[in-house]
JSON list of C-alpha atoms in Angstrom, two decimals:
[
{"chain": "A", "resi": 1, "resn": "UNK", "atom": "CA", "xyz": [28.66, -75.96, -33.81]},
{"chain": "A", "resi": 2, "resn": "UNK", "atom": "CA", "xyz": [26.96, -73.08, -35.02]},
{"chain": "A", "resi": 3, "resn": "UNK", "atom": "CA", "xyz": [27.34, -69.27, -32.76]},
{"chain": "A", "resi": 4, "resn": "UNK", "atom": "CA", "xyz": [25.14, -66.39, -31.09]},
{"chain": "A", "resi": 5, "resn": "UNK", "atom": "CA", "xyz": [25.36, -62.94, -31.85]},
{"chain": "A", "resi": 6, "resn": "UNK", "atom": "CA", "xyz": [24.28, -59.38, -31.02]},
{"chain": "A", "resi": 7, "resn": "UNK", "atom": "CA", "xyz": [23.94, -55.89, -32.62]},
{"chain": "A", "resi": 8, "resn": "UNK", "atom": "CA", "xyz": [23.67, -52.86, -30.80]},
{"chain": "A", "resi": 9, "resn": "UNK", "atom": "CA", "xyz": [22.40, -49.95, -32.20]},
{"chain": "A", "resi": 10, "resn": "UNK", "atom": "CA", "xyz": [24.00, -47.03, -30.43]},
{"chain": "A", "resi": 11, "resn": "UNK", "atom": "CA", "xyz": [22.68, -42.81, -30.09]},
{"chain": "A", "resi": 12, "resn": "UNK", "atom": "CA", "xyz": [25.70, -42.09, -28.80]},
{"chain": "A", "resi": 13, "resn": "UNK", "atom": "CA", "xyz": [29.56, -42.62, -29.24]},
{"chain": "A", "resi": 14, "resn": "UNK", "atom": "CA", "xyz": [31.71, -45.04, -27.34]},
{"chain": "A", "resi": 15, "resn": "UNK", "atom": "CA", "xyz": [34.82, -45.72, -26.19]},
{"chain": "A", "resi": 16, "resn": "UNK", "atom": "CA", "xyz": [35.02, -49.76, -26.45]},
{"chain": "A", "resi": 17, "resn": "UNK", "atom": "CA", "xyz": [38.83, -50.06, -24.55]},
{"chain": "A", "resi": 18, "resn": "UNK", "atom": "CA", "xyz": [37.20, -48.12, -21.63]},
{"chain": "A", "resi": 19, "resn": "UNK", "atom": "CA", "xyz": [34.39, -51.09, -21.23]},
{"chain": "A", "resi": 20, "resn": "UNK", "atom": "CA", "xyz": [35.51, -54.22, -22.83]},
{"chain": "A", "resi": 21, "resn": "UNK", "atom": "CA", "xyz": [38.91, -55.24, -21.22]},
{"chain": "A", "resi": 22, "resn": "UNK", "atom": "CA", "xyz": [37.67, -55.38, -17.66]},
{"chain": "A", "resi": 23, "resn": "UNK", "atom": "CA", "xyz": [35.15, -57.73, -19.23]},
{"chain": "A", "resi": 24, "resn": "UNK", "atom": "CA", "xyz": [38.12, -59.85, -20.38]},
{"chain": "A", "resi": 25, "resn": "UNK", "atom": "CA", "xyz": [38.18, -58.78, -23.83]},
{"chain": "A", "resi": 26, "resn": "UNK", "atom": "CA", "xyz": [42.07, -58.16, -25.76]},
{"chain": "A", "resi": 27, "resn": "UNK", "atom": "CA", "xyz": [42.00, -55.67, -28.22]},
{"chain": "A", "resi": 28, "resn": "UNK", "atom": "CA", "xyz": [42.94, -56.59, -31.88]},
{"chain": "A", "resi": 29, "resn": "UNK", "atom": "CA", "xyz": [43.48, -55.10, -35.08]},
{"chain": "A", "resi": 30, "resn": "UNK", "atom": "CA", "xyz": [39.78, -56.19, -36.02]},
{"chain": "A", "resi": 31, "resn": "UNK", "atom": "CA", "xyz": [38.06, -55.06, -32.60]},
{"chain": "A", "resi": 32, "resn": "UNK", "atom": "CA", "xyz": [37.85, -56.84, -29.32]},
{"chain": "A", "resi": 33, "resn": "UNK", "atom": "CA", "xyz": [38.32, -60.68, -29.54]},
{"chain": "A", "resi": 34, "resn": "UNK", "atom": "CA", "xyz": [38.20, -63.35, -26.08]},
{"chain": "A", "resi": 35, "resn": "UNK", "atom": "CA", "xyz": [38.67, -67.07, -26.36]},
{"chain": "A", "resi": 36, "resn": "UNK", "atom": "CA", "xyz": [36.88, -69.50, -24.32]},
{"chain": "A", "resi": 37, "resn": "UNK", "atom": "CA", "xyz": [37.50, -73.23, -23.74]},
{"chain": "A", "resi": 38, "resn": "UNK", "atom": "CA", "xyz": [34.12, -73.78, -26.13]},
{"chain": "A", "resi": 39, "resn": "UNK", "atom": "CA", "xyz": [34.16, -70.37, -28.06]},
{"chain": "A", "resi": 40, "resn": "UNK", "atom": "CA", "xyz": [35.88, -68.01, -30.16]},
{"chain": "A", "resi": 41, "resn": "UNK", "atom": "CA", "xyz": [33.82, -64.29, -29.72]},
{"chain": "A", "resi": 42, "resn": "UNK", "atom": "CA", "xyz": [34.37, -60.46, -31.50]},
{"chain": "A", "resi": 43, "resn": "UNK", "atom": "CA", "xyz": [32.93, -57.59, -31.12]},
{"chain": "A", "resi": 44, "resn": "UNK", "atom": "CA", "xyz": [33.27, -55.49, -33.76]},
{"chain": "A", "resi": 45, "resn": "UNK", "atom": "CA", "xyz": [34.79, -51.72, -33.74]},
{"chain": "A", "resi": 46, "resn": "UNK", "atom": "CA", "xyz": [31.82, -48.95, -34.27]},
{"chain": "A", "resi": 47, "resn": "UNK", "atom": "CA", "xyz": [30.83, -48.42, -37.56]},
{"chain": "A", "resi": 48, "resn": "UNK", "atom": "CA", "xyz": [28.30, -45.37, -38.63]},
{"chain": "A", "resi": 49, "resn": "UNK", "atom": "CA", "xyz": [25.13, -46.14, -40.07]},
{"chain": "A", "resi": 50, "resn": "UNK", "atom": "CA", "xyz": [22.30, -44.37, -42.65]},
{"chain": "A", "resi": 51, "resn": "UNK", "atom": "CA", "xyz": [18.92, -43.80, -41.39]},
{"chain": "A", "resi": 52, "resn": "UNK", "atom": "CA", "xyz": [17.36, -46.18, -43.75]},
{"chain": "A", "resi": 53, "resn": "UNK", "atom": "CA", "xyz": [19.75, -48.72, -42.57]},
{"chain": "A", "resi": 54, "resn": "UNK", "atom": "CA", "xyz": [18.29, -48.49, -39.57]},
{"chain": "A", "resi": 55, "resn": "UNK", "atom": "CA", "xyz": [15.28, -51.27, -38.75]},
{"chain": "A", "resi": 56, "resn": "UNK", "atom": "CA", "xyz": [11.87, -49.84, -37.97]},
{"chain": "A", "resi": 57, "resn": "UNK", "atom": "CA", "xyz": [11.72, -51.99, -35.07]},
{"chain": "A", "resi": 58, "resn": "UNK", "atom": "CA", "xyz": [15.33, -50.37, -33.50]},
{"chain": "A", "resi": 59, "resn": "UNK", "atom": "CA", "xyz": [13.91, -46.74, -34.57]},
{"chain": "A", "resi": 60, "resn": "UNK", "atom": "CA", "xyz": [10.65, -46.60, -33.05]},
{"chain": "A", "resi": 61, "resn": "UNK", "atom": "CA", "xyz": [12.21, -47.83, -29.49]},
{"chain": "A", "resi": 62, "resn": "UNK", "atom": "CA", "xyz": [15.11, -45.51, -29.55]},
{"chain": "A", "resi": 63, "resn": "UNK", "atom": "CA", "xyz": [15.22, -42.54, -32.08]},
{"chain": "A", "resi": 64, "resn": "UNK", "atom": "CA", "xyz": [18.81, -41.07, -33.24]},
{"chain": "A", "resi": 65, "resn": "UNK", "atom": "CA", "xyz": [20.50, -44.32, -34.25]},
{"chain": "A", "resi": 66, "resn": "UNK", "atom": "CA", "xyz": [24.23, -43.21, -35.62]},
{"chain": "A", "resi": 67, "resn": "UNK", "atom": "CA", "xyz": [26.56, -46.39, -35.12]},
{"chain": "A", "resi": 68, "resn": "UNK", "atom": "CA", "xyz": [26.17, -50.17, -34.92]},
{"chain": "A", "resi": 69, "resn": "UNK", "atom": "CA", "xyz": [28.72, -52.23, -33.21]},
{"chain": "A", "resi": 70, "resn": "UNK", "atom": "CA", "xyz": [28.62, -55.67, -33.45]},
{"chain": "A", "resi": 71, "resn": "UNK", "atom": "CA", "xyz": [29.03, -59.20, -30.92]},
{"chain": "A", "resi": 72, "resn": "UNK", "atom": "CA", "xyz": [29.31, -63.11, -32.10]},
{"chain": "A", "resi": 73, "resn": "UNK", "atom": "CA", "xyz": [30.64, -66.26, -31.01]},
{"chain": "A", "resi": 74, "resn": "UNK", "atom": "CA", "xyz": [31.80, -69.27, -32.73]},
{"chain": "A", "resi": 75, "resn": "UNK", "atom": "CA", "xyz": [30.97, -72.11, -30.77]},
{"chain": "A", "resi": 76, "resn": "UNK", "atom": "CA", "xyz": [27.52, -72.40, -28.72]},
{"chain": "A", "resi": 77, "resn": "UNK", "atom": "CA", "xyz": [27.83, -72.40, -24.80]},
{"chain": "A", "resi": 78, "resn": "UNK", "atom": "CA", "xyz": [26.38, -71.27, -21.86]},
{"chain": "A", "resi": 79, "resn": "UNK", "atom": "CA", "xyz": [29.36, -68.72, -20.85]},
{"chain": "A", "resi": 80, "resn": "UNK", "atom": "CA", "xyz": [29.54, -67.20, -24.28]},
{"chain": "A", "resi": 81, "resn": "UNK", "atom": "CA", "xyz": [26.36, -66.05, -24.19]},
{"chain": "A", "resi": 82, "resn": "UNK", "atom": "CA", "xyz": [26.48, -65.00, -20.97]},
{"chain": "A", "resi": 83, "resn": "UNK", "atom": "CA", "xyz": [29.80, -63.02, -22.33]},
{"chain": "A", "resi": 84, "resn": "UNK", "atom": "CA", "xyz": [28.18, -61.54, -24.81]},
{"chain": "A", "resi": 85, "resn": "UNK", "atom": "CA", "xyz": [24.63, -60.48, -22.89]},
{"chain": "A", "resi": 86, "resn": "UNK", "atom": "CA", "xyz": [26.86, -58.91, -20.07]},
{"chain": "A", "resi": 87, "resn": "UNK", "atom": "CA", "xyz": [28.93, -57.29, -23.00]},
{"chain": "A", "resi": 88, "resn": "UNK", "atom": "CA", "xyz": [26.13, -56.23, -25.50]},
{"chain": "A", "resi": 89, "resn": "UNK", "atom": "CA", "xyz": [24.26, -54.89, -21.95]},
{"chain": "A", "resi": 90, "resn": "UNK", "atom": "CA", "xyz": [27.74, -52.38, -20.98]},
{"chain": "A", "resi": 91, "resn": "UNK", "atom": "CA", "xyz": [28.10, -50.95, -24.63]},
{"chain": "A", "resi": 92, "resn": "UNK", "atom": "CA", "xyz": [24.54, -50.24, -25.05]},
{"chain": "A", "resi": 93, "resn": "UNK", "atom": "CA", "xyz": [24.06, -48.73, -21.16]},
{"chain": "A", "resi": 94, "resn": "UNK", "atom": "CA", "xyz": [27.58, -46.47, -22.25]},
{"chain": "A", "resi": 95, "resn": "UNK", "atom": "CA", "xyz": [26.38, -45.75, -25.78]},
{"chain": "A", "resi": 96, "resn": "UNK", "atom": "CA", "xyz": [22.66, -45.07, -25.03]},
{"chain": "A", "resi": 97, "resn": "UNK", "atom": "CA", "xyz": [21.57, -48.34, -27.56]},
{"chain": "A", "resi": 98, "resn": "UNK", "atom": "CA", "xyz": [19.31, -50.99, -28.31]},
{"chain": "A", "resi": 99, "resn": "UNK", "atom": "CA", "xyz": [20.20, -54.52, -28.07]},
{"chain": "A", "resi": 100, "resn": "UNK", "atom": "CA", "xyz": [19.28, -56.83, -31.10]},
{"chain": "A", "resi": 101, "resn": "UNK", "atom": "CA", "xyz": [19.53, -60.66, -31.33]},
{"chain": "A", "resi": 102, "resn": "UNK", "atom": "CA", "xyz": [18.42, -60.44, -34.98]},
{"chain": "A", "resi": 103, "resn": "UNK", "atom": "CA", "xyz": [14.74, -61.56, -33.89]},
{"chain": "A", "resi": 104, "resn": "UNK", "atom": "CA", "xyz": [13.93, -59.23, -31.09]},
{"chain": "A", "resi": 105, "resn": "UNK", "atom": "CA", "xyz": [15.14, -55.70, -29.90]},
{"chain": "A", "resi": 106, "resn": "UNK", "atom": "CA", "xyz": [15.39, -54.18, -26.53]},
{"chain": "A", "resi": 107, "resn": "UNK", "atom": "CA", "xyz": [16.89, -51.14, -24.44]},
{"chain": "A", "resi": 108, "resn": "UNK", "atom": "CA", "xyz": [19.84, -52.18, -22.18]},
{"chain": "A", "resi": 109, "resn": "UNK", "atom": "CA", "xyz": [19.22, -52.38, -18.91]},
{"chain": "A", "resi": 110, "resn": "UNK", "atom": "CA", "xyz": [19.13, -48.74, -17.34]},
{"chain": "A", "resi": 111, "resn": "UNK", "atom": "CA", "xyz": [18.44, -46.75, -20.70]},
{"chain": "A", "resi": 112, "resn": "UNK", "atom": "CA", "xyz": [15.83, -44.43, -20.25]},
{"chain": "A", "resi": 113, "resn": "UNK", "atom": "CA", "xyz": [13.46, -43.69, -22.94]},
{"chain": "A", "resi": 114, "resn": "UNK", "atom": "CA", "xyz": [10.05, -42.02, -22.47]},
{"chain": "A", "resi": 115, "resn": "UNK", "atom": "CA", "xyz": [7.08, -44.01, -22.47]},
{"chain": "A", "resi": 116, "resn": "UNK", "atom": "CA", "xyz": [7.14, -47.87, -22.34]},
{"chain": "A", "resi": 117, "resn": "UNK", "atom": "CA", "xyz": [8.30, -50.39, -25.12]},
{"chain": "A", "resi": 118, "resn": "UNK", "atom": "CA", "xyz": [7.47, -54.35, -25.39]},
{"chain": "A", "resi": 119, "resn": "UNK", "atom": "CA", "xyz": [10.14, -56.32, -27.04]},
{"chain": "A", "resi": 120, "resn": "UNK", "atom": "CA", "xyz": [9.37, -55.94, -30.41]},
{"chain": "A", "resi": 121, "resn": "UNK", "atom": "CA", "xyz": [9.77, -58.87, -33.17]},
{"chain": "A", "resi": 122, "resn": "UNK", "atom": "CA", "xyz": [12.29, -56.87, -36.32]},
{"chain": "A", "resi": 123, "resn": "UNK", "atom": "CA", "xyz": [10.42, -57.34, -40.18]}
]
Protein backbone atom coordinates (compact mmCIF):
# COMPACT_ATOMS: atom_id res chain seq x y z
CA UNK A 1 0.00 0.00 0.00
CA UNK A 2 2.04 2.65 -1.21
CA UNK A 3 1.75 6.63 0.76
CA UNK A 4 1.15 10.49 -0.05
CA UNK A 5 3.36 13.13 0.78
CA UNK A 6 3.98 16.88 0.91
CA UNK A 7 6.85 19.45 0.99
CA UNK A 8 6.51 22.83 2.04
CA UNK A 9 8.80 25.28 1.17
CA UNK A 10 8.77 27.88 3.90
CA UNK A 11 10.08 32.12 3.83
CA UNK A 12 9.77 32.16 7.18
CA UNK A 13 10.59 30.19 10.47
CA UNK A 14 8.23 28.02 12.42
CA UNK A 15 7.45 26.76 15.47
CA UNK A 16 5.96 23.09 14.57
CA UNK A 17 4.80 22.18 18.58
CA UNK A 18 2.78 25.47 18.43
CA UNK A 19 0.66 24.02 15.22
CA UNK A 20 0.91 20.35 15.00
CA UNK A 21 -0.38 18.85 18.36
CA UNK A 22 -3.80 20.44 18.25
CA UNK A 23 -3.87 18.73 14.88
CA UNK A 24 -3.27 15.44 16.74
CA UNK A 25 0.26 15.11 16.03
CA UNK A 26 2.91 13.60 19.19
CA UNK A 27 6.15 14.90 19.00
CA UNK A 28 9.15 12.46 18.54
CA UNK A 29 12.72 12.42 18.44
CA UNK A 30 12.45 12.44 14.48
CA UNK A 31 9.61 15.25 14.21
CA UNK A 32 5.90 14.95 14.56
CA UNK A 33 4.51 11.37 13.97
CA UNK A 34 0.28 10.34 14.23
CA UNK A 35 -1.01 6.86 13.66
CA UNK A 36 -4.18 6.11 12.02
CA UNK A 37 -6.20 2.87 11.85
CA UNK A 38 -4.91 2.72 7.88
CA UNK A 39 -1.71 4.97 8.18
CA UNK A 40 1.46 5.66 9.72
CA UNK A 41 2.33 9.76 8.88
CA UNK A 42 5.67 12.25 9.80
CA UNK A 43 6.33 15.37 9.30
CA UNK A 44 9.63 16.12 9.34
CA UNK A 45 11.51 18.87 11.68
CA UNK A 46 12.68 22.11 9.48
CA UNK A 47 15.65 21.75 7.71
CA UNK A 48 17.48 24.89 5.81
CA UNK A 49 17.88 24.82 2.27
CA UNK A 50 20.44 26.42 -0.68
CA UNK A 51 19.01 28.55 -3.27
CA UNK A 52 19.79 26.19 -6.00
CA UNK A 53 18.05 23.57 -4.08
CA UNK A 54 15.24 25.35 -4.47
CA UNK A 55 12.80 24.29 -7.69
CA UNK A 56 12.14 27.00 -10.23
CA UNK A 57 8.62 26.22 -10.03
CA UNK A 58 8.56 26.93 -5.84
CA UNK A 59 10.83 30.19 -6.56
CA UNK A 60 9.00 31.99 -9.08
CA UNK A 61 5.58 31.65 -6.88
CA UNK A 62 7.14 32.63 -3.65
CA UNK A 63 10.68 34.26 -3.56
CA UNK A 64 12.96 33.86 -0.25
CA UNK A 65 12.73 30.10 0.20
CA UNK A 66 15.06 29.26 3.50
CA UNK A 67 13.64 25.87 5.01
CA UNK A 68 11.75 22.80 3.78
CA UNK A 69 9.78 20.74 6.12
CA UNK A 70 8.48 17.71 5.11
CA UNK A 71 4.79 15.42 5.37
CA UNK A 72 4.18 11.51 4.30
CA UNK A 73 2.08 8.70 5.07
CA UNK A 74 2.49 5.08 4.88
CA UNK A 75 -0.63 3.61 4.00
CA UNK A 76 -3.15 5.30 1.36
CA UNK A 77 -6.57 6.59 2.83
CA UNK A 78 -8.92 9.13 2.65
CA UNK A 79 -8.20 10.66 6.33
CA UNK A 80 -4.47 10.68 5.85
CA UNK A 81 -4.60 12.82 3.22
CA UNK A 82 -6.97 14.84 4.56
CA UNK A 83 -4.34 14.91 7.70
CA UNK A 84 -1.78 15.87 5.84
CA UNK A 85 -3.63 18.71 3.41
CA UNK A 86 -5.06 20.31 6.69
CA UNK A 87 -1.41 19.93 8.13
CA UNK A 88 0.79 20.94 5.06
CA UNK A 89 -2.10 24.02 4.73
CA UNK A 90 -1.27 25.32 8.85
CA UNK A 91 2.65 25.13 8.45
CA UNK A 92 2.72 26.84 5.21
CA UNK A 93 -0.15 29.71 6.32
CA UNK A 94 2.40 30.05 9.80
CA UNK A 95 5.63 29.82 7.80
CA UNK A 96 4.62 31.98 4.77
CA UNK A 97 5.25 28.63 2.20
CA UNK A 98 4.38 26.86 -0.77
CA UNK A 99 2.78 23.57 -0.75
CA UNK A 100 4.30 20.82 -3.08
CA UNK A 101 2.89 17.33 -3.87
CA UNK A 102 6.02 16.60 -5.93
CA UNK A 103 3.94 17.30 -9.27
CA UNK A 104 2.34 20.61 -8.60
CA UNK A 105 3.03 23.67 -6.25
CA UNK A 106 0.75 26.10 -4.63
CA UNK A 107 0.47 28.96 -1.87
CA UNK A 108 -1.47 27.83 1.27
CA UNK A 109 -4.55 29.05 1.62
CA UNK A 110 -4.37 32.79 2.92
CA UNK A 111 -0.66 33.55 1.77
CA UNK A 112 -0.50 36.64 0.07
CA UNK A 113 1.79 37.14 -2.73
CA UNK A 114 1.53 39.95 -5.32
CA UNK A 115 0.14 39.26 -8.55
CA UNK A 116 -1.63 35.95 -9.41
CA UNK A 117 -0.07 32.36 -9.81
CA UNK A 118 -1.69 29.13 -11.63
CA UNK A 119 -0.63 25.90 -10.15
CA UNK A 120 2.38 25.30 -11.78
CA UNK A 121 3.63 21.63 -12.97
CA UNK A 122 7.71 21.35 -11.09
CA UNK A 123 10.60 20.23 -14.10
Amino acid sequence: MGGIGFQIWLADNVNLSEILPSLGWIETDLGFERTGLEYWARVTPPRPVFAEDIPEAIDQILPGISSLIELFSEGRSESATRLLSRSANAIAKAGHGVISDGHEAWLARGVRRAGQYPNQELR
